[in-house]
Amino acid sequence: MLYKITLTTLALRKKLSDFLQTADDKKVKAVYALLEHEIKMSEIVSVEDYNKEINEALVKADNGNYISQAQMEKQAARW
């Protein structure tokens, strides 16, 4: 007879954490790629931080620190 083992969320977190601590780079990158969208979505940015980032980007652009559309297209073509 087969027994179904149900792991609690806490146990799953522990198993994943243990695995990631010892996994090789390729496996860690694969797990991250699988979860990347969810990880990025969980990084909540406050309105203050968002506005700060925009203002910093505007200062960089005003100082000439930017890439033109044509330059970006050339870079993207090499990807």
Coordinates of C-alpha atoms in Angstrom, one line a residue:
M1 CA 0.0 0.0 0.0
L2 CA 1.3 3.5 -0.9
Y3 CA 1.1 6.3 1.6
K4 CA 0.7 9.8 0.5
I5 CA 3.1 12.1 2.3
T6 CA 1.9 15.7 2.5
L7 CA 4.6 18.3 3.3
T8 CA 3.6 21.5 5.1
T9 CA 4.6 24.8 3.5
L10 CA 7.2 25.2 6.2
A11 CA 8.7 21.8 5.4
L12 CA 8.8 22.6 1.7
R13 CA 10.6 25.9 2.4
K14 CA 13.2 24.1 4.4
K15 CA 13.7 21.5 1.7
L16 CA 14.1 24.1 -1.0
S17 CA 16.4 26.2 1.2
D18 CA 18.6 23.2 1.9
F19 CA 18.7 22.2 -1.7
L20 CA 19.6 25.7 -2.9
Q21 CA 22.4 25.9 -0.4
T22 CA 24.2 22.9 -1.9
A23 CA 23.0 22.9 -5.5
D24 CA 25.4 23.6 -8.4
D25 CA 25.2 26.9 -10.2
K26 CA 23.3 25.4 -13.1
K27 CA 20.5 24.1 -10.9
V28 CA 20.3 27.4 -8.9
K29 CA 20.0 29.3 -12.2
A30 CA 17.3 26.9 -13.4
V31 CA 15.2 27.3 -10.3
Y32 CA 15.6 31.1 -10.4
A33 CA 14.6 31.2 -14.1
L34 CA 11.5 29.2 -13.2
L35 CA 10.5 31.7 -10.4
E36 CA 12.0 34.9 -11.8
H37 CA 8.7 36.5 -12.7
E38 CA 7.2 35.8 -9.3
I39 CA 10.3 37.0 -7.5
K40 CA 10.3 40.3 -9.4
M41 CA 6.6 40.8 -8.9
S42 CA 7.1 40.3 -5.1
E43 CA 9.6 43.2 -5.0
I44 CA 7.2 46.0 -4.1
V45 CA 8.5 49.5 -4.8
S46 CA 7.1 52.3 -2.8
V47 CA 5.9 55.5 -4.6
E48 CA 8.8 57.4 -3.0
D49 CA 11.4 54.9 -4.3
Y50 CA 9.7 54.9 -7.7
N51 CA 9.8 58.7 -7.9
K52 CA 13.4 58.7 -6.7
E53 CA 14.4 56.3 -9.4
I54 CA 12.7 58.4 -12.1
N55 CA 14.4 61.6 -10.8
E56 CA 17.8 59.8 -10.8
A57 CA 17.2 58.6 -14.4
L58 CA 16.2 62.1 -15.5
V59 CA 19.4 63.6 -14.0
K60 CA 21.4 61.0 -15.8
A61 CA 19.7 61.8 -19.1
D62 CA 20.1 65.5 -18.6
N63 CA 23.9 64.8 -18.1
G64 CA 24.0 63.0 -21.4
N65 CA 24.2 59.5 -19.8
Y66 CA 21.8 57.6 -22.0
I67 CA 21.7 55.4 -25.1
S68 CA 19.9 56.5 -28.2
Q69 CA 17.3 54.4 -29.9
A70 CA 19.6 53.6 -32.8
Q71 CA 22.4 52.6 -30.4
M72 CA 20.0 50.4 -28.5
E73 CA 18.8 48.7 -31.7
K74 CA 22.4 47.9 -32.6
Q75 CA 23.0 46.4 -29.2
A76 CA 19.8 44.4 -29.3
A77 CA 20.7 43.0 -32.8
R78 CA 23.8 41.4 -31.2
W79 CA 21.8 39.6 -28.6

